[in-house]
Structure formats: C-alpha cells, structure tokens
CSV table of C-alpha atoms in Angstrom, one decimal:
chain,number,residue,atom,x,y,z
A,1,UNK,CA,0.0,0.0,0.0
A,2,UNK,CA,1.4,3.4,-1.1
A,3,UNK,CA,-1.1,5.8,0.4
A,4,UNK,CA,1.5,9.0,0.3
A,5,UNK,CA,3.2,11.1,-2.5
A,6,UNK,CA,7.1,11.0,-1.9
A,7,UNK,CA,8.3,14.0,0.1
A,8,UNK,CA,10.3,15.1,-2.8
A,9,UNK,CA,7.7,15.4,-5.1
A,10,UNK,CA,5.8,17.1,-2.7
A,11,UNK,CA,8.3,19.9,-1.6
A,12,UNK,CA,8.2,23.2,-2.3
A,13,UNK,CA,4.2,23.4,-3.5
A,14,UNK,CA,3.0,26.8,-4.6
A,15,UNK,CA,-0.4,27.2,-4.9
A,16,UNK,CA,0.0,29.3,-8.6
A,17,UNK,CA,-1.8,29.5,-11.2
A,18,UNK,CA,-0.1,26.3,-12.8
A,19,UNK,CA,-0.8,24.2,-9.1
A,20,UNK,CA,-4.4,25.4,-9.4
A,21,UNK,CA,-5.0,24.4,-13.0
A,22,UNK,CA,-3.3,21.0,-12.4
A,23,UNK,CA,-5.6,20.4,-9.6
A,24,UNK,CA,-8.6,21.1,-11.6
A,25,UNK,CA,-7.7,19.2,-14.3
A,26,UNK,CA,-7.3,16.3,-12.5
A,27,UNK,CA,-10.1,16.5,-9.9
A,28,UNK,CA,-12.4,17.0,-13.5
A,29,UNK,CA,-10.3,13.7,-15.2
A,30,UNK,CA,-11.3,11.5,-12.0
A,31,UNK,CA,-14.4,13.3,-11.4
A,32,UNK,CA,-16.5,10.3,-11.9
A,33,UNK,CA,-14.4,7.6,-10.4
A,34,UNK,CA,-15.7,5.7,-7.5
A,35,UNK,CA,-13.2,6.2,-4.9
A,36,UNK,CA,-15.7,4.4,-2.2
A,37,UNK,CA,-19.0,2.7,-2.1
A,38,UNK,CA,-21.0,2.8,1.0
A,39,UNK,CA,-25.0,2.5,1.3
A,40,UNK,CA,-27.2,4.9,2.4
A,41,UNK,CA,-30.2,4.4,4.7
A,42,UNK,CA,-33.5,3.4,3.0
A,43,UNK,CA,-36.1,4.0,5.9
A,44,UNK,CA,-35.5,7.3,5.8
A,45,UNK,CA,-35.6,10.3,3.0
A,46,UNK,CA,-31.8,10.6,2.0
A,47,UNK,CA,-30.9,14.3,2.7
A,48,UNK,CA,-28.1,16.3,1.1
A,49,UNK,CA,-25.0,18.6,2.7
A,50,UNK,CA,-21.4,19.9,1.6
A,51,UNK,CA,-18.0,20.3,2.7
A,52,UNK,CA,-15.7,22.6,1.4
A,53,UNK,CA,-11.8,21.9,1.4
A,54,UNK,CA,-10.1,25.3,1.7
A,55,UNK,CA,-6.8,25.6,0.5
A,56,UNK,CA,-5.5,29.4,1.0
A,57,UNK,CA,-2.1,31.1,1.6
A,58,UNK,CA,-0.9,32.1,5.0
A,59,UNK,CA,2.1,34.3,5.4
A,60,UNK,CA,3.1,32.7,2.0
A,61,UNK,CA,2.4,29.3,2.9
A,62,UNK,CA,0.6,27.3,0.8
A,63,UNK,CA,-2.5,25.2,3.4
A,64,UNK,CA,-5.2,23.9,4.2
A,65,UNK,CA,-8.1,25.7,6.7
A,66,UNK,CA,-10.1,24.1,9.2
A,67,UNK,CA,-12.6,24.8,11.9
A,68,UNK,CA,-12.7,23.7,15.4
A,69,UNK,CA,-16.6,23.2,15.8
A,70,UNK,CA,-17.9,25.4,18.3
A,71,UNK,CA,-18.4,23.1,22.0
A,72,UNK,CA,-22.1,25.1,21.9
A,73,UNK,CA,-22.9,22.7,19.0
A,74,UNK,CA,-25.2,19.7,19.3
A,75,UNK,CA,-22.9,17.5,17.8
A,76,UNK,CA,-19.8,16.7,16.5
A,77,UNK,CA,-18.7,19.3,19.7
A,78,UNK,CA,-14.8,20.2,19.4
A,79,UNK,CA,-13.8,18.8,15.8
A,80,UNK,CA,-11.9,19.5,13.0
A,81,UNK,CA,-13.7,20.0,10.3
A,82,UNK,CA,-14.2,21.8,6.9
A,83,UNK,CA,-17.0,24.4,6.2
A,84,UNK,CA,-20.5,22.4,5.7
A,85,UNK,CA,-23.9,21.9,6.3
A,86,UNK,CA,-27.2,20.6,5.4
A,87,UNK,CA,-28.5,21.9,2.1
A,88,UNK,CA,-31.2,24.5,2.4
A,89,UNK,CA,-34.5,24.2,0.4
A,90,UNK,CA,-33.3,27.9,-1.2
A,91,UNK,CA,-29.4,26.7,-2.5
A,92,UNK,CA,-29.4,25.8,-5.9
A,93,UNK,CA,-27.3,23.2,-5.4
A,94,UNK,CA,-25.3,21.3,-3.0
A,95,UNK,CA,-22.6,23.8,-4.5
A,96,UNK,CA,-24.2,27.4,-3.3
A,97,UNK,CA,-24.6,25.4,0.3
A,98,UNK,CA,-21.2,24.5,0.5
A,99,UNK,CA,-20.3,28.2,-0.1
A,100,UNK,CA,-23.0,29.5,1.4
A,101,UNK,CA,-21.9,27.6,4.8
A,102,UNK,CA,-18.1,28.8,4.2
A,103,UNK,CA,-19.4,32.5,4.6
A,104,UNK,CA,-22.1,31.9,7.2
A,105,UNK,CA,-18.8,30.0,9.6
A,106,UNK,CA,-15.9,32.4,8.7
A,107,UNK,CA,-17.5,35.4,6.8
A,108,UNK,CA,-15.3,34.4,3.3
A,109,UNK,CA,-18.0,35.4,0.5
A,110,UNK,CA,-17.7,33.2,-2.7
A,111,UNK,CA,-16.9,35.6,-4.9
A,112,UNK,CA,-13.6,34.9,-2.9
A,113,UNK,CA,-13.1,31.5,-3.5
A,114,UNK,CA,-11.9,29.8,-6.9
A,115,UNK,CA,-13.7,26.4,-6.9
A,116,UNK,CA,-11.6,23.8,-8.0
A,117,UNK,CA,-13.3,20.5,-8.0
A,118,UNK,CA,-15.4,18.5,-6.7
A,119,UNK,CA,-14.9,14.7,-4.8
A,120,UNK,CA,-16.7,11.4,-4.3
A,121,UNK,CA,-19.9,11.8,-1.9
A,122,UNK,CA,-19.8,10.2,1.6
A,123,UNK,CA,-22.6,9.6,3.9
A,124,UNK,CA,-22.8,10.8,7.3
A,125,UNK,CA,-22.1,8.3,10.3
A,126,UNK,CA,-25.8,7.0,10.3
A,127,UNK,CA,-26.0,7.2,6.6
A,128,UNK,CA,-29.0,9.2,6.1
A,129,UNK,CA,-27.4,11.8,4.2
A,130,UNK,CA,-25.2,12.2,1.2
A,131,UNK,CA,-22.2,14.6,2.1
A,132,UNK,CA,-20.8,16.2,-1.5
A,133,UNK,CA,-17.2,17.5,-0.8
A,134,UNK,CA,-15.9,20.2,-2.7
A,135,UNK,CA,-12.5,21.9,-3.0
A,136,UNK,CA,-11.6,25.5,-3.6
A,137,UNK,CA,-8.8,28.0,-3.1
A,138,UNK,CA,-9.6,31.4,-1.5
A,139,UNK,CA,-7.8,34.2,-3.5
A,140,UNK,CA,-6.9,36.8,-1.3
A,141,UNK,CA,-3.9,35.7,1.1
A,142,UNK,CA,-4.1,35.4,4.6
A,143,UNK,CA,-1.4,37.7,6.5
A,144,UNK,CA,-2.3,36.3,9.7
A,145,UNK,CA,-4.8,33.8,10.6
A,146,UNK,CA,-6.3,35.6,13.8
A,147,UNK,CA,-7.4,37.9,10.7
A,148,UNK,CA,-10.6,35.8,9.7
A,149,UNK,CA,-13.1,36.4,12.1
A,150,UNK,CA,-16.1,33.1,12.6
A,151,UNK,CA,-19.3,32.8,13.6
A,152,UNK,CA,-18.7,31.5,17.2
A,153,UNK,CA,-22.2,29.9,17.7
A,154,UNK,CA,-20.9,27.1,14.9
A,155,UNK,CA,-16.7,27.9,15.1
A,156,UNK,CA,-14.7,27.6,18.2
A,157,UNK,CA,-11.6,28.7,16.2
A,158,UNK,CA,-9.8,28.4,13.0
A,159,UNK,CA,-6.2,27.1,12.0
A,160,UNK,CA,-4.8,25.9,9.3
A,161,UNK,CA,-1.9,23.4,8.4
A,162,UNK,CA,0.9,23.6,5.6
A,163,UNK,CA,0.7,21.4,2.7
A,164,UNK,CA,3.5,20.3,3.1
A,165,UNK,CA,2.7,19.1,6.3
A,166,UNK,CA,-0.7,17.4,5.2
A,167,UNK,CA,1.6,15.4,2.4
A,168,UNK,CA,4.7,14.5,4.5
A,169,UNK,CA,5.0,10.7,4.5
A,170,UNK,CA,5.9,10.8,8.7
A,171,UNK,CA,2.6,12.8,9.3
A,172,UNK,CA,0.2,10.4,7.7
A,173,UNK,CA,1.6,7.1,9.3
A,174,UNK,CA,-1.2,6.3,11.6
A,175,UNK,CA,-3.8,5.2,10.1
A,176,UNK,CA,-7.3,4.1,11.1
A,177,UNK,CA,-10.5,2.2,10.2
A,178,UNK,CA,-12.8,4.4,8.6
A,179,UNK,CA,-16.2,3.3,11.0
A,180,UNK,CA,-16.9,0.0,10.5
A,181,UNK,CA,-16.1,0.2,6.7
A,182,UNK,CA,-13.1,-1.9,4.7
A,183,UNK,CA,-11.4,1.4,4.3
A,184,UNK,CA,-8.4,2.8,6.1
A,185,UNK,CA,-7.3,6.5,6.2
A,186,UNK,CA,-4.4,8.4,8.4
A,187,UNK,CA,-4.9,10.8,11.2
A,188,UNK,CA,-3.1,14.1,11.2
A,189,UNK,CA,-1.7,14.9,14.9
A,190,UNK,CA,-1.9,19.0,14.9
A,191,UNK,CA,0.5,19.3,18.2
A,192,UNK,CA,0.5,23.2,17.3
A,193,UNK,CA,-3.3,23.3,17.8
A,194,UNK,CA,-3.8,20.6,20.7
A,195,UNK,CA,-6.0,18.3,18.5
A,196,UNK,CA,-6.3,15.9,15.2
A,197,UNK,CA,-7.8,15.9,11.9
A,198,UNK,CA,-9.7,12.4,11.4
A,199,UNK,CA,-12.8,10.6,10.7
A,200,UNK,CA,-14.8,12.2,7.4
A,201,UNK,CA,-12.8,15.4,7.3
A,202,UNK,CA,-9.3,13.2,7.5
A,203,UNK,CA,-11.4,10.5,4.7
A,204,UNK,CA,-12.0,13.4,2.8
A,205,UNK,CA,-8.8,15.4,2.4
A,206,UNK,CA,-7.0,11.9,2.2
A,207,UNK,CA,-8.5,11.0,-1.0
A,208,UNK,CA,-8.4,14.8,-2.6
A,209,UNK,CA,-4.6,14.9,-1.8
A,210,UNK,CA,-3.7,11.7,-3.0
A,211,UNK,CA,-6.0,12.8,-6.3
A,212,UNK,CA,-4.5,15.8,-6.9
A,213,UNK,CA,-0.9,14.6,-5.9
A,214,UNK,CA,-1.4,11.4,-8.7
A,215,UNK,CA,0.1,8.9,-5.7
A,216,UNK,CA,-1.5,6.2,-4.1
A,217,UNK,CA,-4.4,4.1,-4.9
A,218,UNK,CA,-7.0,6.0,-7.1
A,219,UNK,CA,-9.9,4.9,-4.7
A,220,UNK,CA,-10.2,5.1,-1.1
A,221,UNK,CA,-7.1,3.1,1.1
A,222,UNK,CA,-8.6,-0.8,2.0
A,223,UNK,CA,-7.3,-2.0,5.0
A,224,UNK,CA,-4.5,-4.9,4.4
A,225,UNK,CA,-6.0,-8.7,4.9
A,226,UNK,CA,-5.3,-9.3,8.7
A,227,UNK,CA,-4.1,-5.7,9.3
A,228,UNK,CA,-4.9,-4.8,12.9
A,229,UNK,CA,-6.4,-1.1,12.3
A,230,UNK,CA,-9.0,0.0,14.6
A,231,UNK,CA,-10.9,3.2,14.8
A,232,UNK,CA,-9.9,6.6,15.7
A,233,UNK,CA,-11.1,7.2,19.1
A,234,UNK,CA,-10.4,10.9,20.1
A,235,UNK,CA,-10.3,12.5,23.6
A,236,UNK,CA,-13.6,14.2,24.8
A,237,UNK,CA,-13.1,17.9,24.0
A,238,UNK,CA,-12.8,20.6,26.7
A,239,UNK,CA,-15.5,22.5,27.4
A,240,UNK,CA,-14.7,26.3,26.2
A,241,UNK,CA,-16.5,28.7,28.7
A,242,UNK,CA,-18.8,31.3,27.0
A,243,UNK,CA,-17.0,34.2,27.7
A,244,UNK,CA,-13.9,33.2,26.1
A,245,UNK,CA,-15.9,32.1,23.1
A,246,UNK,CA,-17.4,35.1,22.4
A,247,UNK,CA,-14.0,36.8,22.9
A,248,UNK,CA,-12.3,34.6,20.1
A,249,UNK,CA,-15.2,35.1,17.7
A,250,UNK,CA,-14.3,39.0,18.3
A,251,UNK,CA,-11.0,38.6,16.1
C-alpha cells in the first residue's frame, strides 16, 4: 500500500496558477471515479449537505483551513472540520450550500473562493445523508490567521496546516478504520493546535490529496488482509467557557 506522495515530489508546492489548474484538471479527469461505495439508509428520505476543502495562503504558505466546531454545537462538539452543512430548500445546489456555509462559519463570500473541483460523496455516520465534498482556493492571502473572524455559535476557532505538512509521508503514518467500513485513512496529529484531523474530514482530504498529488491508490485506502487497524477514538473535548468564546469570535 502506497497511500502517500514521496516527500520530494511534494516539496516546495505553490499554490500558482499552474498548481491550481493542475488540480482542476485532475479533480475533472477523475471526477467520476468511484473512490468508495457505501449505502445509504433506506427507511428514511436521503438528505443532502457539503463540505468545502479550503486551501489558502498564510504568510506565504501554501495550506489547508479548518474549523474547530464550536463546543455550543449539538454535535460533532470540538472537531476538525471543513466548512459544511445541510443543504437549504433555497441553494441551488449542494454547490451554493457549501459556499453558502463557508461565509455563514468564517464570513469568506464566494466571490472569494476559486472552486476547484469536486470529490466522491460520503454519507454521514448514520448514513442518512449524502455529504458532496468540494474543494476550492480562496484568492486573497491570509497575512495572519487571527485575521478571519467566525461565527462562534458554529466555530470555536480556526487554523490551518501547511501542505507540506498534510503530504509529509511521517505525518500520515497512523492510520485508522474508517467506521466499520473496509477502508483505512491516516490521522493528522496538529500538536500546534492541541487536536487531530480524522474521521470524514481526515477521509475526505486523504483521497483529494492523493487525487490531486497522482500517488496512491485512485480509490479510497482498503485496509490490508489481517491488518490490525481499529478506529480513531479521540479524547472528549474541553468545554470552552462562554465568555472566552465570544472573545475569540471577536478577532
């Protein structure tokens, strides 16, 4: 199993107008491949959502921005995560909620983002609705990331990581069972920010990097026959007292 792009091949990544249009081409070339299969719930109306997969520049650094989900949140309290929601009966299309979402959790409009591509859908844990990932690159650079302000009834804070980070070989080593599936993906350890990138997010960004980069399996990473790889299973997250909430949605 070769789940990583070598390091050199990787190094030194601009996100430039060649990077971008790579990246598009190639998300479009494997824009119908089945990376994963899973089914969806049939008792129940399938509902739709979207993800967006930022990538942005940060003091000239080409990465990747996440959100810590607000603890106020009913679930998924404390996670990494992309921008996303449900789809709204007034979006056009899973699309305008995925952008929508981006501006309603950290006030970027669309008009700000380049949309890039799109990747397989996944289902949510209990498989009742169909999550439609999308990536895009936001065009104006980031001097300093305390500069983007969030909503913090959904956001608890935002960070992001380096690409080169995200693609370094030593970074992606632990890898875990995505739910009960046959699939495997690795967990990014953010010791700068005091938490990890895993379960859909982690699936997610996994299989856009490895489609963009050209390395790896095309599809999503099967766990090796008799491979010992169990789930992800993540500290409880602090509770963040009010005040200090509202403080950090202030920036």
């Amino acid at each position: 199993m070769s789940p990583v792009p070598r390091h050199d091949e990787s190094h030194n990544i601009q996100f430039d107008r060649a990077f971008l249009d790579m990246a598009k081409r190639r998300l479009e070339e494997e824009k119908h491949q089945i990376s994963h299969h899973f089914d969806y719930c049939k008792d129940k109306p399938l509902r739709e959502a979207a993800v967006l997969m930022p990538l942005c520049i940060v003091k000239g650094v080409p990465s990747v921005l996440f959100t810590m989900r607000s603890s106020k949140l009913r679930n998924h309290r404390g996670e990494c995560s992309f921008p996303g929601g449900k789809r709204d009966p007034s979006d056009e299309n899973c699309l305008a909620t995925a952008l929508r979402e981006m501006e309603e959790e950290v006030f970027i409009s669309p008009k700000d983002v380049e949309v890039l591509g799109e990747y397989t859908p996944m289902p949510n844990k209990d498989c009742t609705m169909r999550v439609q990932p999308y990536i895009g690159f936001i065009r104006t650079p980031i001097d300093d990331i305390a500069d983007i302000r969030f909503n913090p009834d959904e956001v608890q804070r935002v960070f992001t990581i380096p690409i080169e980070q995200l693609l370094d070989p030593k970074k992606r080593e632990d890898l875990a069972r995505f739910r009960d599936s046959k699939y495997v993906y690795p967990v990014w350890h953010v010791e700068e920010e005091g938490c990890a990138v895993w379960g859909l997010t982690a699936f997610i960004m996994d299989g856009v990097l490895r489609r963009i980069m050209k390395q790896g399996p095309v599809g999503a990473m099967i766990c090796p026959e008799g491979a010992n790889i169990e789930r992800y299973k993540p500290l409880p997250p602090p509770e963040v007292p009010v005040a200090a909430t509202a403080a950090q949605g202030s920036v």
